[in-house]
Tab-separated table of C-alpha atoms in Angstrom:
chain	number	residue	atom	x	y	z
A	17	MET	CA	-107.112	25.491	1.588
A	18	LYS	CA	-106.012	22.126	3.136
A	19	TYR	CA	-103.305	23.964	5.175
A	20	ASN	CA	-103.906	26.850	7.591
A	21	PHE	CA	-101.110	29.267	6.913
A	22	ASP	CA	-102.669	31.872	9.418
A	23	GLU	CA	-101.604	29.564	12.304
A	24	ARG	CA	-99.165	31.471	14.656
A	25	VAL	CA	-96.682	28.526	15.619
A	26	GLU	CA	-94.630	29.470	18.687
A	27	ARG	CA	-91.057	29.250	17.723
A	28	ARG	CA	-89.617	30.729	21.077
A	29	ASN	CA	-87.538	28.778	23.300
A	30	THR	CA	-86.815	25.943	20.483
A	31	ASN	CA	-83.259	27.209	19.881
A	32	CYS	CA	-84.609	28.943	17.051
A	33	ILE	CA	-82.308	31.351	15.308
A	34	LYS	CA	-84.787	33.674	13.969
A	35	TRP	CA	-87.056	34.343	17.092
A	36	ASP	CA	-84.912	33.196	20.076
A	37	THR	CA	-81.652	35.539	18.956
A	38	ALA	CA	-83.514	38.808	19.244
A	39	GLU	CA	-84.138	38.045	23.303
A	40	ARG	CA	-80.295	36.812	23.355
A	41	SER	CA	-78.977	39.969	21.264
A	42	TYR	CA	-81.091	42.708	22.166
A	43	GLY	CA	-82.379	41.661	25.754
A	44	ASP	CA	-85.994	41.956	24.497
A	45	LYS	CA	-88.573	39.149	23.670
A	46	ASP	CA	-90.964	41.560	22.242
A	47	ILE	CA	-89.222	42.282	19.204
A	48	ILE	CA	-90.588	40.628	15.880
A	49	PRO	CA	-88.222	39.169	13.534
A	50	LEU	CA	-88.414	39.642	9.991
A	51	TRP	CA	-85.083	38.841	9.053
A	52	ILE	CA	-83.332	35.547	8.358
A	53	ALA	CA	-84.765	33.566	5.212
A	54	ASP	CA	-86.848	30.730	7.042
A	55	MET	CA	-90.274	30.721	7.045
A	56	ASP	CA	-93.008	30.430	10.207
A	57	PHE	CA	-95.082	27.664	8.643
A	58	LYS	CA	-95.000	24.100	9.558
A	59	ALA	CA	-93.758	21.897	7.047
A	60	PRO	CA	-95.807	19.548	4.931
A	61	GLN	CA	-97.855	17.116	7.045
A	62	GLU	CA	-96.101	14.460	4.337
A	63	VAL	CA	-92.881	15.527	5.730
A	64	VAL	CA	-93.505	15.484	9.485
A	65	ASP	CA	-95.409	12.019	9.172
A	66	ALA	CA	-91.888	10.892	7.162
A	67	ILE	CA	-89.666	11.990	9.717
A	68	LYS	CA	-92.025	10.426	12.674
A	69	GLU	CA	-92.086	7.080	10.921
A	70	ARG	CA	-88.626	7.103	10.631
A	71	ALA	CA	-87.815	8.016	14.053
A	72	GLU	CA	-89.757	5.363	15.360
A	73	HIS	CA	-87.108	2.926	13.904
A	74	GLY	CA	-84.669	4.183	16.932
A	75	VAL	CA	-81.110	3.564	15.020
A	76	PHE	CA	-79.853	6.828	13.647
A	77	GLY	CA	-76.270	5.538	12.535
A	78	TYR	CA	-74.455	6.665	9.410
A	79	THR	CA	-76.541	6.920	6.014
A	80	ARG	CA	-76.472	7.261	2.184
A	81	ARG	CA	-78.565	8.720	-0.112
A	82	SER	CA	-81.630	6.674	-0.749
A	83	GLN	CA	-82.724	5.947	-4.421
A	84	GLU	CA	-86.060	7.600	-3.561
A	85	SER	CA	-84.224	10.789	-2.517
A	86	TYR	CA	-82.418	11.051	-6.178
A	87	LYS	CA	-85.852	10.104	-8.039
A	88	SER	CA	-87.342	12.902	-6.151
A	89	VAL	CA	-84.858	15.332	-7.179
A	90	ILE	CA	-84.803	14.227	-10.346
A	91	GLY	CA	-89.139	14.468	-10.749
A	92	TRP	CA	-89.267	17.691	-9.180
A	93	MET	CA	-86.666	19.303	-11.502
A	94	LYS	CA	-88.506	17.595	-14.541
A	95	LYS	CA	-92.056	18.263	-13.430
A	96	ARG	CA	-91.020	22.332	-12.385
A	97	TYR	CA	-88.506	22.886	-14.688
A	98	ASN	CA	-88.757	20.465	-17.777
A	99	TRP	CA	-85.010	19.740	-17.321
A	100	ASP	CA	-83.856	16.104	-17.358
A	101	VAL	CA	-81.398	15.838	-14.623
A	102	LYS	CA	-79.232	12.229	-14.297
A	103	ARG	CA	-78.597	10.443	-11.152
A	104	GLU	CA	-74.953	10.612	-11.234
A	105	TRP	CA	-75.240	14.495	-11.706
A	106	ILE	CA	-76.748	15.168	-8.350
A	107	LYS	CA	-73.866	15.520	-5.598
A	108	PHE	CA	-74.673	16.251	-1.798
A	109	ALA	CA	-73.923	19.309	0.329
A	110	PRO	CA	-74.743	20.301	3.984
A	111	GLY	CA	-76.393	23.305	2.548
A	112	VAL	CA	-75.991	25.469	-0.486
A	113	VAL	CA	-73.538	28.095	1.522
A	114	PRO	CA	-71.346	25.334	2.616
A	115	GLY	CA	-71.748	23.691	-0.972
A	116	LEU	CA	-70.649	27.116	-2.331
A	117	ASN	CA	-67.551	26.932	-0.245
A	118	ILE	CA	-66.429	23.427	-1.539
A	119	ILE	CA	-67.449	24.874	-5.011
A	120	VAL	CA	-64.682	27.903	-4.773
A	121	GLN	CA	-62.104	25.762	-3.072
A	122	ALA	CA	-62.489	23.244	-5.919
A	123	TYR	CA	-62.282	25.352	-8.860
A	124	THR	CA	-60.073	28.282	-7.772
A	125	LYS	CA	-56.788	29.185	-6.053
A	126	PRO	CA	-56.084	32.296	-3.906
A	127	GLY	CA	-55.768	35.272	-6.047
A	128	ASP	CA	-58.251	34.346	-8.701
A	129	GLU	CA	-61.298	36.723	-9.245
A	130	ILE	CA	-64.965	35.861	-8.485
A	131	ILE	CA	-67.729	38.296	-9.929
A	132	ILE	CA	-70.777	38.901	-7.756
A	133	GLN	CA	-73.705	41.194	-8.953
A	134	THR	CA	-74.414	43.332	-5.877
A	135	PRO	CA	-76.172	44.118	-3.673
A	136	VAL	CA	-76.241	40.223	-3.155
A	137	TYR	CA	-76.484	37.274	-0.410
A	138	HIS	CA	-74.026	38.386	2.310
A	139	PRO	CA	-72.036	35.059	2.596
A	140	PHE	CA	-70.947	35.180	-1.074
A	141	TYR	CA	-68.408	38.103	0.209
A	142	SER	CA	-67.254	35.897	3.120
A	143	ILE	CA	-66.733	32.616	1.128
A	144	ILE	CA	-64.632	34.683	-1.677
A	145	LYS	CA	-62.407	36.485	0.956
A	146	ASN	CA	-61.858	33.276	2.991
A	147	ASN	CA	-60.712	31.216	0.258
A	148	GLY	CA	-58.308	33.926	-0.583
A	149	CYS	CA	-60.119	34.976	-3.827
A	150	GLN	CA	-60.681	38.777	-4.936
A	151	ILE	CA	-64.246	39.956	-5.197
A	152	VAL	CA	-65.306	41.866	-8.223
A	153	GLU	CA	-68.384	43.472	-8.179
A	154	ASN	CA	-70.744	44.102	-10.989
A	155	PRO	CA	-73.401	46.356	-9.375
A	156	LEU	CA	-76.992	45.875	-10.533
A	157	LYS	CA	-78.665	48.696	-12.457
A	158	TYR	CA	-81.948	50.288	-11.308
A	159	ALA	CA	-84.094	51.098	-13.787
A	160	LYS	CA	-87.985	51.744	-14.431
A	161	GLY	CA	-88.535	50.278	-11.181
A	162	ARG	CA	-86.416	47.296	-11.084
A	163	TYR	CA	-82.893	45.941	-11.013
A	164	GLU	CA	-81.116	44.640	-14.038
A	165	MET	CA	-77.687	43.034	-14.903
A	166	ASP	CA	-74.985	45.661	-15.907
A	167	PHE	CA	-73.781	43.357	-19.252
A	168	ASP	CA	-71.574	46.434	-20.450
A	169	ASN	CA	-69.885	46.636	-16.890
A	170	LEU	CA	-69.930	43.079	-16.797
A	171	LYS	CA	-67.639	42.566	-19.555
A	172	LYS	CA	-65.159	45.344	-18.655
A	173	SER	CA	-64.872	43.597	-15.147
A	174	ILE	CA	-63.308	40.436	-16.945
A	175	THR	CA	-59.710	39.993	-16.583
A	176	LYS	CA	-57.177	36.989	-16.998
A	177	LYS	CA	-57.745	36.332	-13.651
A	178	THR	CA	-61.834	35.845	-13.452
A	179	ARG	CA	-62.431	32.107	-12.974
A	180	MET	CA	-65.855	32.284	-11.541
A	181	ILE	CA	-69.269	34.081	-11.660
A	182	ILE	CA	-71.469	33.422	-8.798
A	183	LEU	CA	-75.026	34.110	-10.055
A	184	CYS	CA	-78.085	34.486	-7.551
A	185	SER	CA	-80.867	33.396	-9.308
A	186	PRO	CA	-83.689	34.474	-8.320
A	187	HIS	CA	-81.950	37.208	-6.931
A	188	ASN	CA	-81.667	37.565	-3.262
A	189	PRO	CA	-82.453	40.497	-1.949
A	190	VAL	CA	-83.779	42.430	-4.756
A	191	GLY	CA	-86.098	39.703	-5.650
A	192	ARG	CA	-85.347	39.716	-9.760
A	193	VAL	CA	-86.309	36.544	-11.499
A	194	TRP	CA	-83.874	36.589	-14.352
A	195	THR	CA	-85.342	36.131	-18.030
A	196	LYS	CA	-84.038	33.705	-20.192
A	197	ASP	CA	-82.568	36.249	-22.500
A	198	GLU	CA	-80.950	37.931	-19.570
A	199	LEU	CA	-79.493	34.465	-18.516
A	200	MET	CA	-78.443	33.751	-22.055
A	201	GLN	CA	-76.549	37.129	-22.319
A	202	LEU	CA	-74.629	36.231	-19.056
A	203	GLY	CA	-73.898	32.502	-20.091
A	204	ASN	CA	-72.505	33.631	-23.595
A	205	ILE	CA	-70.130	36.244	-21.653
A	206	ALA	CA	-69.069	33.375	-19.536
A	207	LEU	CA	-68.603	31.272	-22.541
A	208	GLU	CA	-66.664	33.666	-24.646
A	209	ASN	CA	-64.419	34.265	-21.585
A	210	ASP	CA	-63.775	30.922	-20.209
A	211	ILE	CA	-65.646	31.454	-16.817
A	212	LEU	CA	-67.530	28.951	-14.832
A	213	VAL	CA	-71.016	30.099	-13.599
A	214	VAL	CA	-71.980	28.790	-10.363
A	215	ALA	CA	-75.637	29.322	-9.906
A	216	ASP	CA	-77.227	29.571	-6.234
A	217	GLU	CA	-81.073	28.655	-7.209
A	218	ILE	CA	-82.290	28.131	-3.863
A	219	HIS	CA	-85.029	30.585	-4.223
A	220	GLY	CA	-85.989	29.032	-7.630
A	221	ASP	CA	-89.509	27.475	-6.584
A	222	LEU	CA	-90.553	30.577	-4.916
A	223	ALA	CA	-90.990	32.906	-8.449
A	224	TYR	CA	-94.408	34.904	-8.415
A	225	LYS	CA	-96.704	34.345	-11.135
A	226	PRO	CA	-96.451	35.177	-14.273
A	227	ASN	CA	-92.853	35.374	-13.593
A	228	VAL	CA	-90.847	31.865	-14.405
A	229	HIS	CA	-87.666	30.695	-13.127
A	230	ASN	CA	-85.129	29.248	-15.675
A	231	VAL	CA	-82.950	26.674	-14.523
A	232	PHE	CA	-79.531	28.262	-16.033
A	233	ALA	CA	-78.195	25.116	-16.946
A	234	SER	CA	-81.593	24.124	-18.780
A	235	ILE	CA	-81.016	26.696	-21.258
A	236	SER	CA	-78.560	24.858	-23.439
A	237	GLU	CA	-75.990	22.208	-23.463
A	238	GLU	CA	-73.113	24.554	-23.679
A	239	PHE	CA	-74.449	26.369	-20.234
A	240	ALA	CA	-74.991	23.016	-18.642
A	241	ASP	CA	-71.444	21.923	-19.517
A	242	ASN	CA	-70.275	25.269	-18.105
A	243	SER	CA	-72.051	25.474	-14.831
A	244	ILE	CA	-72.967	24.215	-11.471
A	245	ILE	CA	-76.573	24.686	-9.958
A	246	CYS	CA	-76.938	24.834	-6.397
A	247	THR	CA	-80.399	24.121	-5.214
A	248	ALA	CA	-82.543	22.734	-2.201
A	249	PRO	CA	-85.833	21.845	-0.704
A	250	ASN	CA	-84.748	24.292	2.256
A	251	LYS	CA	-86.559	27.505	1.458
A	252	THR	CA	-89.457	25.825	-0.496
A	253	PHE	CA	-90.737	23.339	2.196
A	254	ASN	CA	-89.106	25.239	5.342
A	255	ILE	CA	-86.727	22.603	6.389
A	256	ALA	CA	-83.056	24.389	6.332
A	257	GLY	CA	-82.493	23.073	9.872
A	258	LEU	CA	-82.471	19.511	8.230
A	259	LYS	CA	-78.952	20.579	6.296
A	260	THR	CA	-79.687	19.136	2.894
A	261	ALA	CA	-78.717	20.425	-0.665
A	262	ASN	CA	-78.186	19.291	-4.266
A	263	ILE	CA	-75.002	20.373	-6.086
A	264	ILE	CA	-76.186	19.287	-9.675
A	265	ILE	CA	-73.391	19.242	-11.985
A	266	LYS	CA	-73.499	17.752	-15.798
A	267	ASN	CA	-69.731	18.086	-16.693
A	268	PRO	CA	-67.829	15.111	-15.403
A	269	LYS	CA	-64.635	16.772	-15.090
A	270	LEU	CA	-66.438	19.628	-12.977
A	271	ARG	CA	-68.036	16.636	-11.090
A	272	SER	CA	-64.930	14.937	-10.318
A	273	GLN	CA	-62.990	18.160	-8.855
A	274	TYR	CA	-66.219	18.555	-6.773
A	275	GLU	CA	-66.231	15.370	-5.215
A	276	LEU	CA	-62.439	15.373	-4.543
A	277	GLN	CA	-62.735	18.671	-2.609
A	278	PHE	CA	-65.714	17.647	-0.763
A	279	GLU	CA	-63.414	14.002	0.126
A	280	ARG	CA	-60.683	16.561	1.377
A	281	ALA	CA	-62.984	18.226	3.623
A	282	PHE	CA	-63.850	14.908	5.180
A	283	LEU	CA	-67.447	15.545	5.023
A	284	GLU	CA	-70.238	12.557	4.459
A	285	GLY	CA	-73.471	12.206	3.125
A	286	PRO	CA	-77.211	13.625	4.404
A	287	THR	CA	-78.316	13.238	7.838
A	288	VAL	CA	-80.711	10.283	8.209
A	289	LEU	CA	-83.744	12.668	8.800
A	290	GLY	CA	-82.312	15.385	6.170
A	291	ASP	CA	-82.576	12.481	3.490
A	292	ILE	CA	-86.097	11.328	4.704
A	293	ALA	CA	-87.639	14.816	4.556
A	294	GLN	CA	-86.132	15.790	1.092
A	295	THR	CA	-87.721	12.887	-0.414
A	296	ALA	CA	-91.309	13.155	1.326
A	297	ALA	CA	-91.236	17.265	0.087
A	298	TYR	CA	-90.422	16.499	-3.204
A	299	THR	CA	-92.429	13.724	-3.594
A	300	HIS	CA	-95.667	14.534	-1.636
A	301	GLY	CA	-95.419	18.367	-0.882
A	302	GLU	CA	-96.912	19.929	-4.232
A	303	GLN	CA	-99.869	20.814	-2.823
A	304	TRP	CA	-98.520	22.419	0.270
A	305	TYR	CA	-96.200	24.224	-2.014
A	306	GLU	CA	-98.860	25.717	-3.996
A	307	GLU	CA	-101.047	26.891	-1.148
A	308	MET	CA	-97.886	28.359	0.295
A	309	MET	CA	-97.065	30.271	-2.672
A	310	GLU	CA	-100.890	31.609	-2.656
A	311	TYR	CA	-100.594	32.706	0.613
A	312	VAL	CA	-97.413	34.306	0.352
A	313	THR	CA	-98.614	36.168	-2.595
A	314	GLY	CA	-101.445	37.598	-0.407
A	315	ASN	CA	-98.720	38.554	1.956
A	316	LEU	CA	-96.596	40.283	-0.828
A	317	GLU	CA	-99.966	42.298	-2.041
A	318	TYR	CA	-100.959	42.622	1.745
A	319	THR	CA	-97.359	44.378	2.589
A	320	MET	CA	-97.263	46.338	-0.984
A	321	ASP	CA	-100.992	48.184	-0.083
A	322	PHE	CA	-99.715	48.555	3.660
A	323	PHE	CA	-96.780	50.670	2.865
A	324	LYS	CA	-97.891	52.650	-0.339
A	325	THR	CA	-100.857	54.069	1.775
A	326	ARG	CA	-99.754	53.971	5.291
A	327	ILE	CA	-95.842	54.366	5.007
A	328	PRO	CA	-95.067	56.071	2.112
A	329	LYS	CA	-91.781	57.029	3.091
A	330	ILE	CA	-90.279	53.592	2.948
A	331	LYS	CA	-90.673	52.560	-0.945
A	332	ILE	CA	-90.528	48.602	-1.882
A	333	THR	CA	-89.434	47.280	-4.968
A	334	ARG	CA	-91.763	44.853	-6.133
A	335	PRO	CA	-90.203	41.434	-6.125
A	336	GLU	CA	-90.665	38.823	-8.717
A	337	GLY	CA	-89.663	35.733	-6.916
A	338	THR	CA	-88.404	34.991	-3.179
A	339	TYR	CA	-90.276	36.045	-0.060
A	340	LEU	CA	-87.902	38.633	0.905
A	341	LEU	CA	-88.395	42.366	-0.136
A	342	TRP	CA	-86.164	45.044	-0.256
A	343	LEU	CA	-87.331	48.215	1.189
A	344	ASP	CA	-85.542	51.593	0.191
A	345	CYS	CA	-85.515	54.002	3.746
A	346	SER	CA	-83.583	56.469	2.619
A	347	ALA	CA	-86.517	59.065	2.910
A	348	LEU	CA	-86.064	58.407	6.726
A	349	HIS	CA	-82.766	60.485	6.552
A	350	MET	CA	-81.097	57.976	8.981
A	351	THR	CA	-77.237	56.380	8.946
A	352	ASN	CA	-77.576	52.411	8.588
A	353	GLU	CA	-76.745	52.272	12.131
A	354	ASP	CA	-79.565	54.587	13.261
A	355	LEU	CA	-81.945	52.871	10.819
A	356	ASN	CA	-81.219	49.636	12.413
A	357	ASP	CA	-81.562	50.990	16.178
A	358	PHE	CA	-84.939	52.872	15.073
A	359	PHE	CA	-86.298	49.403	13.805
A	360	ILE	CA	-85.011	47.131	16.533
A	361	LYS	CA	-85.329	49.487	19.690
A	362	LYS	CA	-88.418	51.971	18.696
A	363	CYS	CA	-90.464	49.659	16.299
A	364	LYS	CA	-89.147	46.458	17.879
A	365	VAL	CA	-89.257	44.795	14.650
A	366	TRP	CA	-85.820	43.084	13.190
A	367	PHE	CA	-84.922	43.366	9.618
A	368	ASN	CA	-81.614	42.656	7.823
A	369	ASN	CA	-79.607	45.721	7.376
A	370	GLY	CA	-79.346	46.446	3.996
A	371	GLU	CA	-75.524	47.536	4.442
A	372	SER	CA	-74.590	43.624	5.122
A	373	PHE	CA	-75.649	42.956	1.083
A	374	GLY	CA	-72.858	45.384	0.083
A	375	LYS	CA	-72.155	49.214	-0.564
A	376	ALA	CA	-75.272	49.543	-2.828
A	377	GLY	CA	-77.558	48.240	0.157
A	378	ALA	CA	-76.997	51.467	2.224
A	379	ASN	CA	-80.407	52.826	3.355
A	380	PHE	CA	-82.071	49.651	2.323
A	381	VAL	CA	-83.398	46.864	4.893
A	382	ARG	CA	-84.526	43.415	3.839
A	383	LEU	CA	-88.134	42.172	4.974
A	384	ASN	CA	-89.005	38.437	5.184
A	385	ILE	CA	-92.687	38.189	4.670
A	386	ALA	CA	-93.343	34.036	4.811
A	387	THR	CA	-94.991	34.504	8.226
A	388	SER	CA	-98.399	34.479	9.387
A	389	ARG	CA	-100.673	37.811	7.924
A	390	SER	CA	-101.334	38.613	11.858
A	391	VAL	CA	-97.457	38.839	12.516
A	392	LEU	CA	-97.014	41.333	9.717
A	393	GLN	CA	-99.854	43.351	10.382
A	394	GLU	CA	-98.397	43.947	14.031
A	395	ALA	CA	-94.971	44.651	12.639
A	396	TYR	CA	-96.233	47.195	10.524
A	397	GLU	CA	-98.425	48.839	12.582
A	398	ARG	CA	-95.569	49.446	14.903
A	399	ILE	CA	-93.365	50.921	12.118
A	400	GLU	CA	-96.200	53.099	11.264
A	401	ARG	CA	-96.700	54.329	14.549
A	402	GLU	CA	-93.022	55.137	15.206
A	403	ILE	CA	-92.558	57.138	12.048
A	404	ASN	CA	-95.717	59.053	12.798
A	405	ILE	CA	-94.304	59.982	16.241
A	406	LEU	CA	-90.817	60.824	14.514
A	407	ASP	CA	-92.654	62.857	11.961
A	408	GLY	CA	-94.333	64.567	14.630
A	409	ILE	CA	-91.233	65.483	16.431
A	410	LEU	CA	-89.905	67.098	13.109
A	411	GLU	CA	-92.629	68.965	12.685
A	412	VAL	CA	-92.359	70.473	16.022
A	413	ARG	CA	-88.894	70.936	15.686
A	414	GLY	CA	-89.227	72.371	12.304
A	415	TYR	CA	-86.700	70.361	10.618
A	416	ASN	CA	-86.647	70.525	6.667
A	417	LEU	CA	-84.016	68.085	5.464
A	418	GLU	CA	-82.062	68.183	2.235
A	419	PRO	CA	-81.977	64.848	0.211
A	420	GLY	CA	-79.099	62.688	1.549
A	421	GLU	CA	-79.263	64.923	4.845
A	422	LYS	CA	-78.753	62.661	8.116
A	423	LEU	CA	-80.877	63.227	11.359
A	424	ASP	CA	-79.245	63.085	14.754
A	425	ILE	CA	-81.424	60.609	16.104
A	426	GLU	CA	-80.054	60.441	19.348
A	427	LEU	CA	-80.125	64.336	19.773
A	428	LEU	CA	-83.666	64.085	18.316
A	429	TYR	CA	-85.389	61.509	20.923
A	430	ALA	CA	-83.345	63.261	23.702
A	431	HIS	CA	-85.367	66.536	22.844
A	432	GLN	CA	-88.583	64.643	22.778
A	433	ARG	CA	-87.735	63.229	26.339
């Protein structure tokens, strides 16, 4: 490998949300953060070099997107997904989440209904509520070891007020890479009911072989005309802090609505360095990307094996994409609050609490494996040790818990003391 992903890059004291927030929030700098979805890997050297070269210029005034930036997006989409994107289809947003907010404002009005498939990325809830729209949940079904879309319930959920479906593809947090057949079923239901499909595809590059990510709009002209694709280099190349995203809209009428709302919000183009970073990443970062995916795949296998053999109480749904894992902790018999406290205060490992992704996330946590393997090993060994301690206490106390019964964690540890 050209790149060393085993390197532990010190991110503390860099105003890093992932690493510095732990001490500020919990007063403990020894907590290992495996929550927020960014990597601990250095970005491709080509990106770093391009930023350094531009920084040497010394002037950082207002900027616009470069032709090279547009070409890099078009080239990446063609090579990775065989999707022919035109320059005029690509619109800027300072991140996919701000882009989704602009989209909801542009195509809905207060009181309209927007469908999401839960458990799902938590900002979806806030974006819909903050714009006065109604959340309609179409919960995913869990069958034969993986999550699936519930198309029957989806059809039943649609009313005259339904205006939009926000599709998470690949799905965060459950890790599904939707098949072409699944996307076709969803797309046809949307067409039949005149519902706009907004596809958050920011994790699209992070599909594990042999799974293949299909860009929703690439499936048919009809789907392309009835959808908006939201993507970015941020997750793929670990450059989220540079605030750039691509909102790809083929339909001219939809595109003009987005442009109008963008102007109403007094938003401008990309940052100087964000545009430079995107261009360098998509143009020169492919080897880094391939090696990163190989390393993260190794992290996935390491994690699956560790939990299966050493922490079997916690069950993991094997992801087909993303570097995020969905952990079922129901066998620990804890409330969500106790579960969060157990991992942070006892194990000193910080996950996303599953309940933030919706009611279906109760008893789950989300784990980010995009870090050096030694960090994962340290975190997993902490969890293993604390669960073994907990099991020992339960054995001494003679606990025999029924399914669904919750432990009184505070009382249990008080007895231990």
